[in-house]
């Protein structure tokens, strides 16, 4: 009889796990309160970031920290209540961002990132979703030669140590690719490896459809309780009761709170973010995904319009939206590219699920047999979902994994 598995959470990570398990003959039910790809996976920048071999560290230099305090930067905002609420994990995040610890974290994190393209590829094929994907990389743009030169050195290190490919573009080469950019932008790094996606939520939905067509089941309902009884797991939902052999918790920013009911207290926190879609001015066209690196927002030419995504907002998960960060980013974006009117009635708000050592949890829960965990992917859940699905499926079946999974074990906290 096929092993019965419930995957909780239908974002990129949960859908990818469900797909991999279904491909291996498990009987899988995917449960979420919303349709697949409509929460955190819906609102991201839509880049499968093969170049992102370094996670985002907490600022350590005093100049940067002092610049954050007035709370008017575009790349990072905070609310005091949110900072107090997450004080302990944020302090640990700051500690892990020291040069000594960060140096150890980078190759562990990079081992996951290096799997992203090869694990997305078969899922894109199975989902017939190639029309959503471009394989032309993206541009990281700069205003000052000094900052560009500094970033080029980091790119060279990523190339030498992790095989990342890039080109450096001067103003002329950049203008050939993006003729509508302001002359304030003097150059860019063209990251060549990454793939971009014109509808991130649509790609997750396509993966979910491929899962369904291969025999998987999607149950859209609220999760009410999860408990172990003997060797089996019981999941109560608003629609029905489920009894299975194994449960996978892939609930993104909600995973930490859900796992408290099972006796786990992970140091989770969130980095919230916003997006808005725009038309363009007549005759203007955005050709590539653009990161305004010295300011901290991204413009992406998506099916719904040009999507502007903000940097990080440190606040509680369910706090009301505050569009000031988005407004500040939009004001600057309009100076470098001719954006038109807004296309959305209100900004989309989501939250990136984070852990203080910048790495996700992927693997078995230490206190319960048959409970598996996959959360805490920070900024890269969209990139790392398929890799997580492959690795966790291998672990659940007792097979060797392509990379060392010890850095991602749950009992490291």
mmCIF file of C-alpha atoms in Angstrom:
data_model
loop_
_atom_site.group_PDB
_atom_site.id
_atom_site.type_symbol
_atom_site.label_atom_id
_atom_site.label_comp_id
_atom_site.label_asym_id
_atom_site.label_seq_id
_atom_site.Cartn_x
_atom_site.Cartn_y
_atom_site.Cartn_z
ATOM 1 C CA UNK A 1 0.000 0.000 0.000
ATOM 2 C CA UNK A 2 1.281 3.487 -0.870
ATOM 3 C CA UNK A 3 2.485 5.609 2.031
ATOM 4 C CA UNK A 4 -0.112 8.237 2.878
ATOM 5 C CA UNK A 5 1.273 11.729 3.369
ATOM 6 C CA UNK A 6 -0.267 15.112 4.087
ATOM 7 C CA UNK A 7 1.677 18.235 3.127
ATOM 8 C CA UNK A 8 0.542 21.331 5.012
ATOM 9 C CA UNK A 9 1.086 24.493 2.983
ATOM 10 C CA UNK A 10 0.613 25.041 -0.757
ATOM 11 C CA UNK A 11 3.288 27.609 -1.501
ATOM 12 C CA UNK A 12 6.264 26.828 -3.722
ATOM 13 C CA UNK A 13 7.920 24.714 -1.026
ATOM 14 C CA UNK A 14 4.840 22.660 -0.112
ATOM 15 C CA UNK A 15 3.734 22.141 -3.712
ATOM 16 C CA UNK A 16 7.237 21.023 -4.703
ATOM 17 C CA UNK A 17 7.416 18.521 -1.843
ATOM 18 C CA UNK A 18 3.985 17.162 -2.712
ATOM 19 C CA UNK A 19 4.965 16.798 -6.388
ATOM 20 C CA UNK A 20 8.186 14.936 -5.592
ATOM 21 C CA UNK A 21 6.471 12.556 -3.183
ATOM 22 C CA UNK A 22 3.652 11.889 -5.630
ATOM 23 C CA UNK A 23 6.204 11.089 -8.337
ATOM 24 C CA UNK A 24 7.699 8.464 -6.021
ATOM 25 C CA UNK A 25 4.430 6.682 -5.434
ATOM 26 C CA UNK A 26 3.202 8.284 -2.208
ATOM 27 C CA UNK A 27 -0.499 8.986 -1.789
ATOM 28 C CA UNK A 28 -0.342 12.727 -1.108
ATOM 29 C CA UNK A 29 -2.900 15.283 0.040
ATOM 30 C CA UNK A 30 -1.858 18.928 -0.120
ATOM 31 C CA UNK A 31 -3.753 21.139 2.343
ATOM 32 C CA UNK A 32 -3.978 24.926 2.468
ATOM 33 C CA UNK A 33 -6.608 27.516 3.275
ATOM 34 C CA UNK A 34 -6.036 29.151 -0.121
ATOM 35 C CA UNK A 35 -5.375 27.951 -3.634
ATOM 36 C CA UNK A 36 -1.769 26.947 -4.390
ATOM 37 C CA UNK A 37 0.614 29.841 -4.824
ATOM 38 C CA UNK A 38 -1.656 32.563 -3.457
ATOM 39 C CA UNK A 39 0.205 33.483 -0.260
ATOM 40 C CA UNK A 40 3.937 34.258 0.060
ATOM 41 C CA UNK A 41 4.791 32.550 -3.246
ATOM 42 C CA UNK A 42 2.440 34.892 -5.096
ATOM 43 C CA UNK A 43 4.088 38.189 -4.274
ATOM 44 C CA UNK A 44 7.794 37.693 -4.853
ATOM 45 C CA UNK A 45 10.080 39.076 -7.547
ATOM 46 C CA UNK A 46 9.747 35.993 -9.740
ATOM 47 C CA UNK A 47 13.442 35.120 -10.027
ATOM 48 C CA UNK A 48 14.909 31.633 -9.681
ATOM 49 C CA UNK A 49 18.100 33.028 -8.211
ATOM 50 C CA UNK A 50 21.023 30.778 -9.081
ATOM 51 C CA UNK A 51 23.354 33.709 -8.374
ATOM 52 C CA UNK A 52 22.095 34.178 -4.779
ATOM 53 C CA UNK A 53 24.773 32.072 -3.105
ATOM 54 C CA UNK A 54 25.073 34.506 -0.206
ATOM 55 C CA UNK A 55 22.091 34.997 2.127
ATOM 56 C CA UNK A 56 21.244 38.475 3.383
ATOM 57 C CA UNK A 57 23.234 39.200 6.576
ATOM 58 C CA UNK A 58 22.158 41.609 9.276
ATOM 59 C CA UNK A 59 24.004 44.952 8.950
ATOM 60 C CA UNK A 60 27.031 44.981 11.239
ATOM 61 C CA UNK A 61 28.773 48.272 10.407
ATOM 62 C CA UNK A 62 27.789 51.292 12.437
ATOM 63 C CA UNK A 63 27.293 53.537 9.389
ATOM 64 C CA UNK A 64 24.567 51.265 8.002
ATOM 65 C CA UNK A 65 22.925 50.725 11.379
ATOM 66 C CA UNK A 66 22.761 54.477 12.019
ATOM 67 C CA UNK A 67 21.262 55.038 8.566
ATOM 68 C CA UNK A 68 18.481 52.560 9.366
ATOM 69 C CA UNK A 69 17.474 54.224 12.643
ATOM 70 C CA UNK A 70 15.507 57.153 11.115
ATOM 71 C CA UNK A 71 13.315 54.466 9.497
ATOM 72 C CA UNK A 72 13.062 56.120 6.089
ATOM 73 C CA UNK A 73 15.189 53.816 3.931
ATOM 74 C CA UNK A 74 13.667 51.951 1.005
ATOM 75 C CA UNK A 75 15.490 48.662 1.508
ATOM 76 C CA UNK A 76 14.586 48.159 5.162
ATOM 77 C CA UNK A 77 11.901 49.542 7.483
ATOM 78 C CA UNK A 78 10.863 48.505 10.966
ATOM 79 C CA UNK A 79 8.198 49.026 13.581
ATOM 80 C CA UNK A 80 9.301 49.114 17.214
ATOM 81 C CA UNK A 81 6.621 46.629 18.322
ATOM 82 C CA UNK A 82 7.749 44.187 15.659
ATOM 83 C CA UNK A 83 11.388 44.546 16.677
ATOM 84 C CA UNK A 84 10.532 43.932 20.329
ATOM 85 C CA UNK A 85 8.403 40.931 19.421
ATOM 86 C CA UNK A 86 11.300 39.348 17.499
ATOM 87 C CA UNK A 87 14.131 40.668 19.690
ATOM 88 C CA UNK A 88 15.682 37.291 20.498
ATOM 89 C CA UNK A 89 15.854 35.871 16.940
ATOM 90 C CA UNK A 90 16.961 39.257 15.575
ATOM 91 C CA UNK A 91 19.813 39.362 18.089
ATOM 92 C CA UNK A 92 20.801 35.856 17.015
ATOM 93 C CA UNK A 93 20.562 36.937 13.363
ATOM 94 C CA UNK A 94 22.930 39.823 14.113
ATOM 95 C CA UNK A 95 25.314 37.401 15.858
ATOM 96 C CA UNK A 96 25.286 34.943 12.950
ATOM 97 C CA UNK A 97 26.101 37.792 10.559
ATOM 98 C CA UNK A 98 29.570 38.225 12.068
ATOM 99 C CA UNK A 99 32.290 37.598 9.497
ATOM 100 C CA UNK A 100 33.424 34.413 11.226
ATOM 101 C CA UNK A 101 30.017 32.743 11.364
ATOM 102 C CA UNK A 102 28.775 34.119 8.055
ATOM 103 C CA UNK A 103 31.834 32.691 6.306
ATOM 104 C CA UNK A 104 30.761 29.217 7.438
ATOM 105 C CA UNK A 105 27.082 29.748 6.572
ATOM 106 C CA UNK A 106 27.674 30.841 2.956
ATOM 107 C CA UNK A 107 28.897 27.511 1.482
ATOM 108 C CA UNK A 108 26.150 25.631 3.334
ATOM 109 C CA UNK A 109 23.506 27.968 1.965
ATOM 110 C CA UNK A 110 25.086 27.957 -1.490
ATOM 111 C CA UNK A 111 24.861 24.157 -1.658
ATOM 112 C CA UNK A 112 21.076 24.552 -1.801
ATOM 113 C CA UNK A 113 21.080 27.441 -4.263
ATOM 114 C CA UNK A 114 23.292 25.490 -6.658
ATOM 115 C CA UNK A 115 20.492 22.921 -7.083
ATOM 116 C CA UNK A 116 17.774 25.409 -8.013
ATOM 117 C CA UNK A 117 17.834 25.329 -11.833
ATOM 118 C CA UNK A 118 18.262 21.575 -12.190
ATOM 119 C CA UNK A 119 15.350 20.933 -9.812
ATOM 120 C CA UNK A 120 12.995 23.518 -11.312
ATOM 121 C CA UNK A 121 13.619 22.218 -14.847
ATOM 122 C CA UNK A 122 11.747 18.871 -14.601
ATOM 123 C CA UNK A 123 8.850 20.531 -12.793
ATOM 124 C CA UNK A 124 8.567 23.221 -15.477
ATOM 125 C CA UNK A 125 8.499 20.478 -18.105
ATOM 126 C CA UNK A 126 5.923 18.383 -16.239
ATOM 127 C CA UNK A 127 3.712 21.453 -15.781
ATOM 128 C CA UNK A 128 4.020 22.620 -19.412
ATOM 129 C CA UNK A 129 4.966 25.979 -17.926
ATOM 130 C CA UNK A 130 7.864 26.969 -20.164
ATOM 131 C CA UNK A 131 5.836 29.922 -21.475
ATOM 132 C CA UNK A 132 6.116 31.548 -18.035
ATOM 133 C CA UNK A 133 9.905 31.274 -17.832
ATOM 134 C CA UNK A 134 12.687 33.348 -19.396
ATOM 135 C CA UNK A 135 16.321 32.232 -19.323
ATOM 136 C CA UNK A 136 18.024 35.566 -19.907
ATOM 137 C CA UNK A 137 19.132 36.484 -16.385
ATOM 138 C CA UNK A 138 18.498 39.839 -14.724
ATOM 139 C CA UNK A 139 20.226 43.189 -14.165
ATOM 140 C CA UNK A 140 21.553 44.694 -10.938
ATOM 141 C CA UNK A 141 21.894 48.406 -11.664
ATOM 142 C CA UNK A 142 24.179 51.030 -10.083
ATOM 143 C CA UNK A 143 24.520 54.803 -9.883
ATOM 144 C CA UNK A 144 28.100 55.017 -8.598
ATOM 145 C CA UNK A 145 31.265 53.394 -9.989
ATOM 146 C CA UNK A 146 32.523 52.670 -6.479
ATOM 147 C CA UNK A 147 29.513 50.571 -5.489
ATOM 148 C CA UNK A 148 29.504 48.762 -8.834
ATOM 149 C CA UNK A 149 33.202 47.923 -8.485
ATOM 150 C CA UNK A 150 32.607 46.601 -4.977
ATOM 151 C CA UNK A 151 29.803 44.373 -6.212
ATOM 152 C CA UNK A 152 31.911 43.130 -9.137
ATOM 153 C CA UNK A 153 34.486 41.850 -6.651
ATOM 154 C CA UNK A 154 31.737 39.926 -4.834
ATOM 155 C CA UNK A 155 30.497 38.559 -8.159
ATOM 156 C CA UNK A 156 33.983 37.378 -9.042
ATOM 157 C CA UNK A 157 34.175 35.543 -5.730
ATOM 158 C CA UNK A 158 30.796 33.908 -6.430
ATOM 159 C CA UNK A 159 32.044 32.862 -9.861
ATOM 160 C CA UNK A 160 35.312 31.449 -8.540
ATOM 161 C CA UNK A 161 33.772 29.556 -5.617
ATOM 162 C CA UNK A 162 30.252 28.684 -6.771
ATOM 163 C CA UNK A 163 30.246 28.824 -10.572
ATOM 164 C CA UNK A 164 28.059 31.940 -10.873
ATOM 165 C CA UNK A 165 28.172 33.544 -14.339
ATOM 166 C CA UNK A 166 27.861 37.277 -15.003
ATOM 167 C CA UNK A 167 28.751 40.157 -17.305
ATOM 168 C CA UNK A 168 29.623 43.712 -16.297
ATOM 169 C CA UNK A 169 27.793 46.327 -18.354
ATOM 170 C CA UNK A 170 28.969 49.899 -18.819
ATOM 171 C CA UNK A 171 26.496 52.683 -19.550
ATOM 172 C CA UNK A 172 26.512 52.038 -23.291
ATOM 173 C CA UNK A 173 25.971 48.281 -22.974
ATOM 174 C CA UNK A 174 23.245 48.827 -20.404
ATOM 175 C CA UNK A 175 21.460 51.363 -22.606
ATOM 176 C CA UNK A 176 21.416 48.827 -25.433
ATOM 177 C CA UNK A 177 19.487 46.416 -23.193
ATOM 178 C CA UNK A 178 17.322 49.017 -21.401
ATOM 179 C CA UNK A 179 17.073 52.190 -23.522
ATOM 180 C CA UNK A 180 14.430 53.750 -21.266
ATOM 181 C CA UNK A 181 16.598 53.836 -18.148
ATOM 182 C CA UNK A 182 17.675 57.172 -16.702
ATOM 183 C CA UNK A 183 21.231 58.318 -17.404
ATOM 184 C CA UNK A 184 21.724 58.388 -13.620
ATOM 185 C CA UNK A 185 22.337 54.632 -13.913
ATOM 186 C CA UNK A 186 25.970 54.226 -14.988
ATOM 187 C CA UNK A 187 26.306 50.449 -15.214
ATOM 188 C CA UNK A 188 25.084 47.050 -14.115
ATOM 189 C CA UNK A 189 25.888 43.460 -13.409
ATOM 190 C CA UNK A 190 24.033 41.111 -15.723
ATOM 191 C CA UNK A 191 23.536 37.874 -13.795
ATOM 192 C CA UNK A 192 23.408 35.280 -16.555
ATOM 193 C CA UNK A 193 22.349 32.076 -14.772
ATOM 194 C CA UNK A 194 18.984 32.938 -13.183
ATOM 195 C CA UNK A 195 15.608 32.302 -14.757
ATOM 196 C CA UNK A 196 12.785 34.813 -14.425
ATOM 197 C CA UNK A 197 9.061 34.097 -14.194
ATOM 198 C CA UNK A 198 6.336 36.358 -15.598
ATOM 199 C CA UNK A 199 3.725 35.096 -13.107
ATOM 200 C CA UNK A 200 5.224 33.556 -9.930
ATOM 201 C CA UNK A 201 1.871 32.517 -8.483
ATOM 202 C CA UNK A 202 0.958 31.073 -11.860
ATOM 203 C CA UNK A 203 4.075 28.891 -11.880
ATOM 204 C CA UNK A 204 3.217 27.486 -8.443
ATOM 205 C CA UNK A 205 -0.351 26.842 -9.640
ATOM 206 C CA UNK A 206 1.009 25.058 -12.725
ATOM 207 C CA UNK A 207 3.195 22.848 -10.540
ATOM 208 C CA UNK A 208 0.143 22.111 -8.386
ATOM 209 C CA UNK A 209 -1.867 21.163 -11.482
ATOM 210 C CA UNK A 210 0.909 18.761 -12.500
ATOM 211 C CA UNK A 211 0.736 17.262 -9.006
ATOM 212 C CA UNK A 212 -3.035 16.796 -9.332
ATOM 213 C CA UNK A 213 -2.771 15.270 -12.794
ATOM 214 C CA UNK A 214 -0.322 12.699 -11.481
ATOM 215 C CA UNK A 215 -2.845 11.566 -8.868
ATOM 216 C CA UNK A 216 -2.278 13.991 -5.996
ATOM 217 C CA UNK A 217 -5.136 15.588 -4.096
ATOM 218 C CA UNK A 218 -5.497 19.258 -3.164
ATOM 219 C CA UNK A 219 -7.742 20.126 -0.230
ATOM 220 C CA UNK A 220 -8.507 23.826 0.179
ATOM 221 C CA UNK A 221 -9.641 24.306 3.749
ATOM 222 C CA UNK A 222 -8.533 25.611 7.133
ATOM 223 C CA UNK A 223 -6.250 23.399 9.208
ATOM 224 C CA UNK A 224 -7.616 23.038 12.727
ATOM 225 C CA UNK A 225 -5.321 20.578 14.519
ATOM 226 C CA UNK A 226 -2.478 18.137 13.982
ATOM 227 C CA UNK A 227 -1.789 15.304 16.429
ATOM 228 C CA UNK A 228 -0.012 11.975 16.573
ATOM 229 C CA UNK A 229 -1.844 8.859 17.718
ATOM 230 C CA UNK A 230 0.314 5.771 17.828
ATOM 231 C CA UNK A 231 2.116 5.437 14.506
ATOM 232 C CA UNK A 232 -0.438 7.513 12.632
ATOM 233 C CA UNK A 233 -1.121 11.213 12.258
ATOM 234 C CA UNK A 234 -4.547 12.857 12.530
ATOM 235 C CA UNK A 235 -5.230 16.171 10.840
ATOM 236 C CA UNK A 236 -8.501 17.940 11.525
ATOM 237 C CA UNK A 237 -9.600 20.453 8.943
ATOM 238 C CA UNK A 238 -12.756 22.508 8.530
ATOM 239 C CA UNK A 239 -13.777 20.153 5.714
ATOM 240 C CA UNK A 240 -12.804 16.655 6.896
ATOM 241 C CA UNK A 241 -10.519 14.524 9.062
ATOM 242 C CA UNK A 242 -7.396 12.940 7.614
ATOM 243 C CA UNK A 243 -5.403 9.982 8.977
ATOM 244 C CA UNK A 244 -1.995 9.386 7.403
ATOM 245 C CA UNK A 245 1.443 7.890 7.902
ATOM 246 C CA UNK A 246 3.426 11.120 7.636
ATOM 247 C CA UNK A 247 2.951 14.878 7.819
ATOM 248 C CA UNK A 248 5.097 17.576 6.244
ATOM 249 C CA UNK A 249 4.872 21.091 7.693
ATOM 250 C CA UNK A 250 5.645 23.597 4.921
ATOM 251 C CA UNK A 251 3.622 26.513 6.237
ATOM 252 C CA UNK A 252 6.101 29.271 5.514
ATOM 253 C CA UNK A 253 5.747 32.225 7.914
ATOM 254 C CA UNK A 254 3.037 30.385 9.878
ATOM 255 C CA UNK A 255 5.134 27.266 10.559
ATOM 256 C CA UNK A 256 6.675 28.505 13.804
ATOM 257 C CA UNK A 257 3.344 29.217 15.477
ATOM 258 C CA UNK A 258 1.798 25.950 14.281
ATOM 259 C CA UNK A 259 4.681 23.881 15.602
ATOM 260 C CA UNK A 260 4.375 25.346 19.101
ATOM 261 C CA UNK A 261 1.317 23.143 19.562
ATOM 262 C CA UNK A 262 3.551 20.105 19.072
ATOM 263 C CA UNK A 263 6.149 21.315 21.557
ATOM 264 C CA UNK A 264 8.607 23.021 19.189
ATOM 265 C CA UNK A 265 9.824 26.569 19.681
ATOM 266 C CA UNK A 266 11.822 27.660 16.686
ATOM 267 C CA UNK A 267 13.293 31.206 16.620
ATOM 268 C CA UNK A 268 11.234 32.269 13.620
ATOM 269 C CA UNK A 269 10.642 35.830 12.491
ATOM 270 C CA UNK A 270 9.423 37.447 9.284
ATOM 271 C CA UNK A 271 10.588 40.053 6.817
ATOM 272 C CA UNK A 272 7.470 41.521 5.296
ATOM 273 C CA UNK A 273 7.296 42.913 1.781
ATOM 274 C CA UNK A 274 4.945 44.682 -0.620
ATOM 275 C CA UNK A 275 4.355 44.853 -4.343
ATOM 276 C CA UNK A 276 2.379 46.925 -6.805
ATOM 277 C CA UNK A 277 1.887 46.638 -10.581
ATOM 278 C CA UNK A 278 2.208 49.560 -12.965
ATOM 279 C CA UNK A 279 1.587 50.387 -16.586
ATOM 280 C CA UNK A 280 4.402 52.068 -18.513
ATOM 281 C CA UNK A 281 4.439 55.405 -20.234
ATOM 282 C CA UNK A 282 3.660 55.310 -23.983
ATOM 283 C CA UNK A 283 6.452 53.729 -26.050
ATOM 284 C CA UNK A 284 8.399 52.710 -22.922
ATOM 285 C CA UNK A 285 9.225 49.072 -22.293
ATOM 286 C CA UNK A 286 11.042 47.262 -19.510
ATOM 287 C CA UNK A 287 12.970 44.321 -20.972
ATOM 288 C CA UNK A 288 14.686 42.795 -17.921
ATOM 289 C CA UNK A 289 14.138 42.337 -14.220
ATOM 290 C CA UNK A 290 16.000 45.280 -12.578
ATOM 291 C CA UNK A 291 17.304 45.516 -9.015
ATOM 292 C CA UNK A 292 18.107 49.075 -7.966
ATOM 293 C CA UNK A 293 20.853 47.802 -5.692
ATOM 294 C CA UNK A 294 21.883 51.029 -3.998
ATOM 295 C CA UNK A 295 18.290 51.821 -3.027
ATOM 296 C CA UNK A 296 16.737 48.404 -2.452
ATOM 297 C CA UNK A 297 13.714 47.636 -4.629
ATOM 298 C CA UNK A 298 13.111 45.655 -7.826
ATOM 299 C CA UNK A 299 11.185 46.249 -11.058
ATOM 300 C CA UNK A 300 9.972 43.210 -13.001
ATOM 301 C CA UNK A 301 8.136 43.057 -16.361
ATOM 302 C CA UNK A 302 5.381 40.598 -15.467
ATOM 303 C CA UNK A 303 2.131 39.584 -17.134
ATOM 304 C CA UNK A 304 0.151 41.837 -14.786
ATOM 305 C CA UNK A 305 2.354 44.869 -15.512
ATOM 306 C CA UNK A 306 5.658 46.124 -14.180
ATOM 307 C CA UNK A 307 5.848 44.777 -10.633
ATOM 308 C CA UNK A 308 7.672 46.864 -8.034
ATOM 309 C CA UNK A 309 8.706 44.793 -5.012
ATOM 310 C CA UNK A 310 10.028 46.387 -1.842
ATOM 311 C CA UNK A 311 12.828 45.443 0.491
ATOM 312 C CA UNK A 312 12.276 44.127 4.009
ATOM 313 C CA UNK A 313 9.905 45.420 6.687
ATOM 314 C CA UNK A 314 10.572 44.085 10.182
ATOM 315 C CA UNK A 315 7.214 43.753 11.899
ATOM 316 C CA UNK A 316 4.820 41.167 13.262
ATOM 317 C CA UNK A 317 3.309 38.811 10.717
ATOM 318 C CA UNK A 318 -0.294 39.992 11.002
ATOM 319 C CA UNK A 319 0.248 43.709 11.641
ATOM 320 C CA UNK A 320 -1.711 46.018 9.330
ATOM 321 C CA UNK A 321 -0.127 47.058 6.069
ATOM 322 C CA UNK A 322 1.888 50.265 5.907
ATOM 323 C CA UNK A 323 2.516 51.412 2.325
ATOM 324 C CA UNK A 324 5.087 54.094 3.171
ATOM 325 C CA UNK A 325 7.970 51.868 2.104
ATOM 326 C CA UNK A 326 6.270 51.151 -1.216
ATOM 327 C CA UNK A 327 5.499 54.841 -1.778
ATOM 328 C CA UNK A 328 9.137 55.745 -1.141
ATOM 329 C CA UNK A 329 10.341 53.064 -3.569
ATOM 330 C CA UNK A 330 7.842 54.160 -6.235
ATOM 331 C CA UNK A 331 8.996 57.768 -6.006
ATOM 332 C CA UNK A 332 12.580 56.765 -6.762
ATOM 333 C CA UNK A 333 11.623 54.175 -9.378
ATOM 334 C CA UNK A 334 9.758 56.810 -11.381
ATOM 335 C CA UNK A 335 12.995 58.806 -11.634
ATOM 336 C CA UNK A 336 14.864 55.985 -13.353
ATOM 337 C CA UNK A 337 12.115 54.399 -15.474
ATOM 338 C CA UNK A 338 8.897 55.864 -16.973
ATOM 339 C CA UNK A 339 6.282 54.035 -14.948
ATOM 340 C CA UNK A 340 2.630 54.738 -15.688
ATOM 341 C CA UNK A 341 -0.426 54.475 -13.463
ATOM 342 C CA UNK A 342 -0.906 51.899 -10.735
ATOM 343 C CA UNK A 343 -2.828 48.813 -11.830
ATOM 344 C CA UNK A 344 -3.767 47.392 -8.414
ATOM 345 C CA UNK A 345 -6.346 48.848 -6.060
ATOM 346 C CA UNK A 346 -4.101 48.235 -3.065
ATOM 347 C CA UNK A 347 -0.579 46.990 -2.452
ATOM 348 C CA UNK A 348 -0.061 43.270 -1.948
ATOM 349 C CA UNK A 349 1.515 42.385 1.412
ATOM 350 C CA UNK A 350 3.345 39.185 2.290
ATOM 351 C CA UNK A 351 5.977 37.857 4.661
ATOM 352 C CA UNK A 352 9.241 36.002 4.132
ATOM 353 C CA UNK A 353 9.724 33.199 6.702
ATOM 354 C CA UNK A 354 13.138 33.608 8.329
ATOM 355 C CA UNK A 355 15.444 31.879 10.799
ATOM 356 C CA UNK A 356 18.385 33.615 12.495
ATOM 357 C CA UNK A 357 21.146 31.580 10.833
ATOM 358 C CA UNK A 358 19.730 32.402 7.377
ATOM 359 C CA UNK A 359 19.165 28.726 6.476
ATOM 360 C CA UNK A 360 15.881 26.803 6.294
ATOM 361 C CA UNK A 361 14.902 23.788 8.343
ATOM 362 C CA UNK A 362 14.654 20.735 6.082
ATOM 363 C CA UNK A 363 14.339 17.288 7.607
ATOM 364 C CA UNK A 364 12.725 15.204 10.348
ATOM 365 C CA UNK A 365 11.244 16.718 13.492
ATOM 366 C CA UNK A 366 13.396 15.623 16.436
ATOM 367 C CA UNK A 367 10.541 14.637 18.811
ATOM 368 C CA UNK A 368 8.046 12.893 16.514
ATOM 369 C CA UNK A 369 8.352 9.999 14.115
ATOM 370 C CA UNK A 370 6.659 10.699 10.798
ATOM 371 C CA UNK A 371 6.743 14.495 11.170
ATOM 372 C CA UNK A 372 8.852 16.338 8.596
ATOM 373 C CA UNK A 373 9.714 20.023 8.418
ATOM 374 C CA UNK A 374 10.462 22.396 5.550
ATOM 375 C CA UNK A 375 10.289 26.108 6.344
ATOM 376 C CA UNK A 376 12.397 29.198 6.979
ATOM 377 C CA UNK A 377 13.618 29.806 3.423
ATOM 378 C CA UNK A 378 13.744 33.568 3.898
ATOM 379 C CA UNK A 379 13.950 35.433 0.600
ATOM 380 C CA UNK A 380 14.389 32.255 -1.453
ATOM 381 C CA UNK A 381 11.387 29.972 -1.012
ATOM 382 C CA UNK A 382 10.437 30.483 -4.668
ATOM 383 C CA UNK A 383 13.970 29.608 -5.758
ATOM 384 C CA UNK A 384 14.485 26.696 -3.383
ATOM 385 C CA UNK A 385 11.085 24.936 -3.367
ATOM 386 C CA UNK A 386 11.936 22.218 -5.925
ATOM 387 C CA UNK A 387 15.377 21.566 -4.402
ATOM 388 C CA UNK A 388 13.734 21.245 -0.985
ATOM 389 C CA UNK A 389 11.155 18.860 -2.459
ATOM 390 C CA UNK A 390 13.801 16.588 -3.933
ATOM 391 C CA UNK A 391 15.990 16.572 -0.822
ATOM 392 C CA UNK A 392 13.158 16.016 1.631
ATOM 393 C CA UNK A 393 11.679 13.213 -0.479
ATOM 394 C CA UNK A 394 15.080 11.512 -0.450
ATOM 395 C CA UNK A 395 15.281 11.870 3.328
ATOM 396 C CA UNK A 396 11.762 10.525 3.834
ATOM 397 C CA UNK A 397 12.639 7.456 1.790
ATOM 398 C CA UNK A 398 15.980 6.911 3.502
ATOM 399 C CA UNK A 399 17.948 7.609 0.329
ATOM 400 C CA UNK A 400 21.251 9.491 -0.011
ATOM 401 C CA UNK A 401 20.831 13.215 -0.622
ATOM 402 C CA UNK A 402 22.713 15.197 -3.217
ATOM 403 C CA UNK A 403 24.117 17.556 -0.582
ATOM 404 C CA UNK A 404 24.915 17.341 3.114
ATOM 405 C CA UNK A 405 21.700 18.048 5.022
ATOM 406 C CA UNK A 406 23.265 18.455 8.470
ATOM 407 C CA UNK A 407 23.326 22.289 8.216
ATOM 408 C CA UNK A 408 19.538 22.294 7.796
ATOM 409 C CA UNK A 409 18.589 19.909 10.592
ATOM 410 C CA UNK A 410 15.806 20.970 12.950
ATOM 411 C CA UNK A 411 17.684 20.263 16.183
ATOM 412 C CA UNK A 412 20.392 22.844 15.508
ATOM 413 C CA UNK A 413 18.441 25.405 17.533
#
